[in-house]
Amino acid sequence: MREHSGEVILWANALSSFVKCAPDSGYIFDIRVTNSGGWKDYTGFRLMPYRERDYEPTNMDETTGIITEDYTHPTTVTHMYKEGKGSLFGLMEPEDINVFFRRDVENESKEKTLTFRFMTKDYQPISPRNFAATDWAHLVHGFDMEMTDEYVRYKVAYPIPLNDVPTQYTNTAGDMAHVVFRYDRLMNGTQRVASSMAFDFAIYKEGHWEIIFVFSGGNPEFRDNY
């Protein structure tokens, strides 16, 4: 228990392999609070930890640890159209894009990384360069960005985010990293449309992680006036 604040802290190695987690009844304990004026006992506190998560968002059941679906969806999708469709019926929704987290356990490099990949509905790579309006230099709290036609990769420190403090790399609450992939294209002759896909996430387990966006509901249209 943290002095002065009363926060109950579980260390990173307090894993569900030996810590009792819900739906178990957990732990019952008493607390004695002391200061220069004396002391007071508080009894019957109950601690019921949930199972640890490597990342969020996830479809893992907090009580069983079972992952019901191995993908999630972007937080928001704005003015992105499916290939060959320019009407409202061609607008993409978050459910048209599956987001997978993958940990590269074979990479033994000491400098940890975070990689973003984009794939068609047929699992063919989409170049990150298509998202040309993205602020790649400030996308995540990382350094030494490497971009190819198949991925963009950063050297990072884990966990992501490092602290629950709002920064330019997080959401407004500061508890999730916030990334936005952007591009512009012309529609209807001269109308310039700003398209974007945003994703809020957190990764708690150190490693070499990849976040893969699969456009399962239809490939994105990057061409002008189509």
Short mmCIF file of C-alpha atoms in Angstrom, two decimals:
data_model
loop_
_atom_site.label_atom_id
_atom_site.label_comp_id
_atom_site.label_asym_id
_atom_site.label_seq_id
_atom_site.Cartn_x
_atom_site.Cartn_y
_atom_site.Cartn_z
CA MET A 1 0.00 0.00 0.00
CA ARG A 2 1.42 3.34 -1.06
CA GLU A 3 2.25 5.72 1.76
CA HIS A 4 0.23 8.96 2.03
CA SER A 5 -2.17 8.10 -0.87
CA GLY A 6 -3.57 4.75 0.31
CA GLU A 7 -3.32 3.27 -3.20
CA VAL A 8 -3.07 -0.51 -3.40
CA ILE A 9 -0.26 -1.38 -5.83
CA LEU A 10 0.24 -4.72 -7.55
CA TRP A 11 3.71 -5.25 -8.97
CA ALA A 12 4.10 -6.17 -12.64
CA ASN A 13 5.00 -9.75 -11.71
CA ALA A 14 1.72 -10.24 -9.80
CA LEU A 15 0.35 -12.54 -12.48
CA SER A 16 -2.85 -14.58 -12.44
CA SER A 17 -0.75 -17.77 -12.35
CA PHE A 18 -0.44 -17.33 -8.58
CA VAL A 19 -2.60 -14.30 -7.64
CA LYS A 20 -6.26 -15.10 -6.99
CA CYS A 21 -8.34 -13.36 -9.65
CA ALA A 22 -12.07 -12.92 -10.26
CA PRO A 23 -14.35 -14.85 -10.16
CA ASP A 24 -12.44 -16.04 -7.08
CA SER A 25 -13.49 -14.21 -3.91
CA GLY A 26 -10.03 -12.67 -3.70
CA TYR A 27 -8.43 -11.37 -0.54
CA ILE A 28 -9.88 -9.88 2.66
CA PHE A 29 -7.62 -7.67 4.79
CA ASP A 30 -7.61 -4.92 7.39
CA ILE A 31 -5.86 -1.56 7.17
CA ARG A 32 -4.42 0.50 10.02
CA VAL A 33 -3.93 4.19 9.26
CA THR A 34 -1.56 6.11 11.50
CA ASN A 35 -0.37 9.68 11.82
CA SER A 36 0.96 11.97 14.55
CA GLY A 37 -2.50 12.12 16.09
CA GLY A 38 -2.96 8.39 16.53
CA TRP A 39 -4.31 5.48 14.52
CA LYS A 40 -7.53 3.97 13.17
CA ASP A 41 -8.35 0.47 11.90
CA TYR A 42 -10.45 -0.20 8.80
CA THR A 43 -11.59 -3.80 8.52
CA GLY A 44 -13.08 -6.06 5.90
CA PHE A 45 -11.45 -4.64 2.78
CA ARG A 46 -11.72 -6.98 -0.20
CA LEU A 47 -9.30 -7.11 -3.14
CA MET A 48 -10.57 -8.93 -6.26
CA PRO A 49 -8.00 -8.51 -9.05
CA TYR A 50 -8.88 -9.10 -12.69
CA ARG A 51 -6.63 -11.09 -14.98
CA GLU A 52 -3.77 -9.17 -16.54
CA ARG A 53 -4.03 -7.96 -20.13
CA ASP A 54 -1.13 -7.57 -22.50
CA TYR A 55 -2.90 -4.77 -24.38
CA GLU A 56 -6.14 -2.88 -24.84
CA PRO A 57 -8.61 -2.81 -26.48
CA THR A 58 -9.15 -6.56 -26.39
CA ASN A 59 -12.04 -8.99 -26.40
CA MET A 60 -10.62 -10.96 -23.49
CA ASP A 61 -13.09 -11.99 -20.81
CA GLU A 62 -11.83 -10.49 -17.55
CA THR A 63 -12.90 -13.45 -15.43
CA THR A 64 -11.90 -16.40 -17.62
CA GLY A 65 -9.02 -14.93 -19.63
CA ILE A 66 -10.55 -16.33 -22.83
CA ILE A 67 -10.29 -14.11 -25.93
CA THR A 68 -13.59 -14.35 -27.80
CA GLU A 69 -12.30 -12.55 -30.91
CA ASP A 70 -8.66 -11.97 -31.78
CA TYR A 71 -9.24 -8.55 -33.33
CA THR A 72 -10.83 -5.23 -32.51
CA HIS A 73 -11.72 -2.15 -34.59
CA PRO A 74 -10.44 1.43 -35.01
CA THR A 75 -11.80 4.07 -32.65
CA THR A 76 -13.05 6.28 -35.49
CA VAL A 77 -13.02 6.29 -39.30
CA THR A 78 -13.69 9.57 -41.11
CA HIS A 79 -14.36 10.13 -44.83
CA MET A 80 -12.70 6.92 -45.92
CA TYR A 81 -14.30 5.24 -48.93
CA LYS A 82 -14.10 1.71 -50.22
CA GLU A 83 -12.26 1.18 -53.46
CA GLY A 84 -14.34 2.05 -56.52
CA LYS A 85 -17.25 3.46 -54.49
CA GLY A 86 -17.81 7.21 -54.12
CA SER A 87 -21.34 7.33 -52.71
CA LEU A 88 -22.47 7.26 -49.12
CA PHE A 89 -22.85 3.49 -49.48
CA GLY A 90 -19.09 3.31 -49.96
CA LEU A 91 -18.20 5.03 -46.70
CA MET A 92 -16.14 2.91 -44.36
CA GLU A 93 -17.21 2.17 -40.81
CA PRO A 94 -14.94 0.99 -37.97
CA GLU A 95 -16.44 -2.50 -38.34
CA ASP A 96 -15.01 -2.69 -41.87
CA ILE A 97 -11.47 -2.71 -40.45
CA ASN A 98 -10.06 -5.42 -38.18
CA VAL A 99 -7.16 -4.52 -35.92
CA PHE A 100 -4.82 -7.26 -34.72
CA PHE A 101 -2.09 -7.10 -32.06
CA ARG A 102 0.87 -9.39 -32.66
CA ARG A 103 3.96 -9.84 -30.48
CA ASP A 104 7.11 -10.86 -32.36
CA VAL A 105 8.62 -13.27 -29.84
CA GLU A 106 11.44 -14.23 -32.23
CA ASN A 107 12.93 -10.73 -32.27
CA GLU A 108 15.68 -10.71 -29.64
CA SER A 109 16.80 -7.10 -30.09
CA LYS A 110 17.24 -5.26 -26.81
CA GLU A 111 15.68 -2.08 -28.23
CA LYS A 112 11.92 -2.66 -28.15
CA THR A 113 9.79 -1.67 -31.12
CA LEU A 114 6.25 -0.90 -32.24
CA THR A 115 5.30 -1.59 -35.87
CA PHE A 116 2.19 -0.58 -37.82
CA ARG A 117 1.07 -2.57 -40.87
CA PHE A 118 -1.86 -2.10 -43.26
CA MET A 119 -3.34 -4.90 -45.35
CA THR A 120 -6.02 -5.40 -47.96
CA LYS A 121 -8.96 -7.72 -47.47
CA ASP A 122 -6.79 -10.38 -49.14
CA TYR A 123 -3.96 -9.76 -46.66
CA GLN A 124 -1.71 -8.03 -49.17
CA PRO A 125 0.41 -5.17 -47.79
CA ILE A 126 -0.70 -1.55 -48.24
CA SER A 127 2.15 0.95 -48.16
CA PRO A 128 2.02 3.35 -45.20
CA ARG A 129 3.02 6.05 -47.70
CA ASN A 130 -0.59 6.05 -48.92
CA PHE A 131 -1.46 7.77 -45.63
CA ALA A 132 0.58 10.74 -46.81
CA ALA A 133 -0.99 13.38 -44.54
CA THR A 134 -0.04 11.49 -41.36
CA ASP A 135 2.30 13.26 -38.95
CA TRP A 136 4.65 10.29 -38.87
CA ALA A 137 7.33 12.09 -36.86
CA HIS A 138 4.91 12.62 -33.96
CA LEU A 139 2.59 9.64 -34.37
CA VAL A 140 3.81 7.84 -31.25
CA HIS A 141 6.19 8.56 -28.38
CA GLY A 142 9.08 6.82 -30.14
CA PHE A 143 12.21 7.50 -32.15
CA ASP A 144 14.30 6.25 -35.11
CA MET A 145 11.27 5.78 -37.38
CA GLU A 146 11.75 3.28 -40.19
CA MET A 147 9.28 3.28 -43.12
CA THR A 148 9.06 0.77 -45.96
CA ASP A 149 6.32 -0.16 -48.42
CA GLU A 150 5.13 -2.79 -45.93
CA TYR A 151 5.35 -1.16 -42.50
CA VAL A 152 6.37 1.78 -40.34
CA ARG A 153 8.36 0.99 -37.20
CA TYR A 154 9.46 2.93 -34.11
CA LYS A 155 11.78 2.20 -31.24
CA VAL A 156 9.72 2.72 -28.09
CA ALA A 157 9.66 2.26 -24.34
CA TYR A 158 6.95 0.17 -22.68
CA PRO A 159 4.35 0.34 -21.32
CA ILE A 160 2.49 2.53 -23.82
CA PRO A 161 1.62 5.09 -22.64
CA LEU A 162 4.35 5.35 -20.02
CA ASN A 163 2.15 7.28 -17.55
CA ASP A 164 -1.51 8.19 -17.18
CA VAL A 165 -0.77 11.79 -18.15
CA PRO A 166 -2.35 13.52 -21.17
CA THR A 167 0.23 14.38 -23.83
CA GLN A 168 0.24 14.99 -27.58
CA TYR A 169 0.58 11.22 -28.01
CA THR A 170 -2.41 10.17 -25.88
CA ASN A 171 -6.16 10.56 -25.68
CA THR A 172 -7.62 13.29 -23.48
CA ALA A 173 -7.65 11.04 -20.40
CA GLY A 174 -3.99 10.10 -20.86
CA ASP A 175 -4.64 6.37 -20.37
CA MET A 176 -4.38 5.35 -24.04
CA ALA A 177 -2.04 6.16 -26.89
CA HIS A 178 -3.83 8.00 -29.71
CA VAL A 179 -2.71 7.56 -33.32
CA VAL A 180 -4.30 9.04 -36.45
CA PHE A 181 -3.52 7.95 -40.00
CA ARG A 182 -4.49 10.57 -42.61
CA TYR A 183 -4.58 11.17 -46.34
CA ASP A 184 -6.28 13.61 -48.73
CA ARG A 185 -7.88 12.90 -52.10
CA LEU A 186 -9.95 14.71 -54.69
CA MET A 187 -13.59 13.78 -55.20
CA ASN A 188 -16.24 15.13 -57.57
CA GLY A 189 -13.69 16.98 -59.65
CA THR A 190 -12.28 19.56 -57.25
CA GLN A 191 -13.55 18.63 -53.79
CA ARG A 192 -10.64 17.78 -51.51
CA VAL A 193 -11.63 15.29 -48.83
CA ALA A 194 -9.59 14.74 -45.65
CA SER A 195 -9.74 11.06 -44.75
CA SER A 196 -8.52 9.57 -41.48
CA MET A 197 -8.52 6.54 -39.21
CA ALA A 198 -7.89 6.92 -35.46
CA PHE A 199 -7.04 4.23 -32.94
CA ASP A 200 -6.67 4.45 -29.16
CA PHE A 201 -4.69 1.66 -27.51
CA ALA A 202 -2.43 0.66 -24.65
CA ILE A 203 0.27 -2.03 -24.50
CA TYR A 204 1.39 -3.17 -21.05
CA LYS A 205 3.76 -6.04 -21.82
CA GLU A 206 7.23 -5.19 -23.07
CA GLY A 207 8.31 -6.64 -26.39
CA HIS A 208 8.33 -6.16 -30.15
CA TRP A 209 4.70 -5.47 -30.97
CA GLU A 210 2.90 -5.07 -34.28
CA ILE A 211 -0.52 -3.48 -34.81
CA ILE A 212 -2.03 -4.68 -38.08
CA PHE A 213 -5.00 -2.98 -39.78
CA VAL A 214 -6.83 -5.33 -42.17
CA PHE A 215 -9.46 -3.72 -44.41
CA SER A 216 -11.70 -6.78 -44.36
CA GLY A 217 -14.83 -4.89 -45.47
CA GLY A 218 -13.24 -3.45 -48.60
CA ASN A 219 -9.95 -1.86 -49.57
CA PRO A 220 -9.57 1.90 -49.06
CA GLU A 221 -9.70 4.19 -52.08
CA PHE A 222 -6.62 6.42 -52.33
CA ARG A 223 -7.04 7.56 -55.94
CA ASP A 224 -8.34 11.02 -56.89
CA ASN A 225 -11.73 11.47 -58.58
CA TYR A 226 -12.75 7.85 -58.54
#
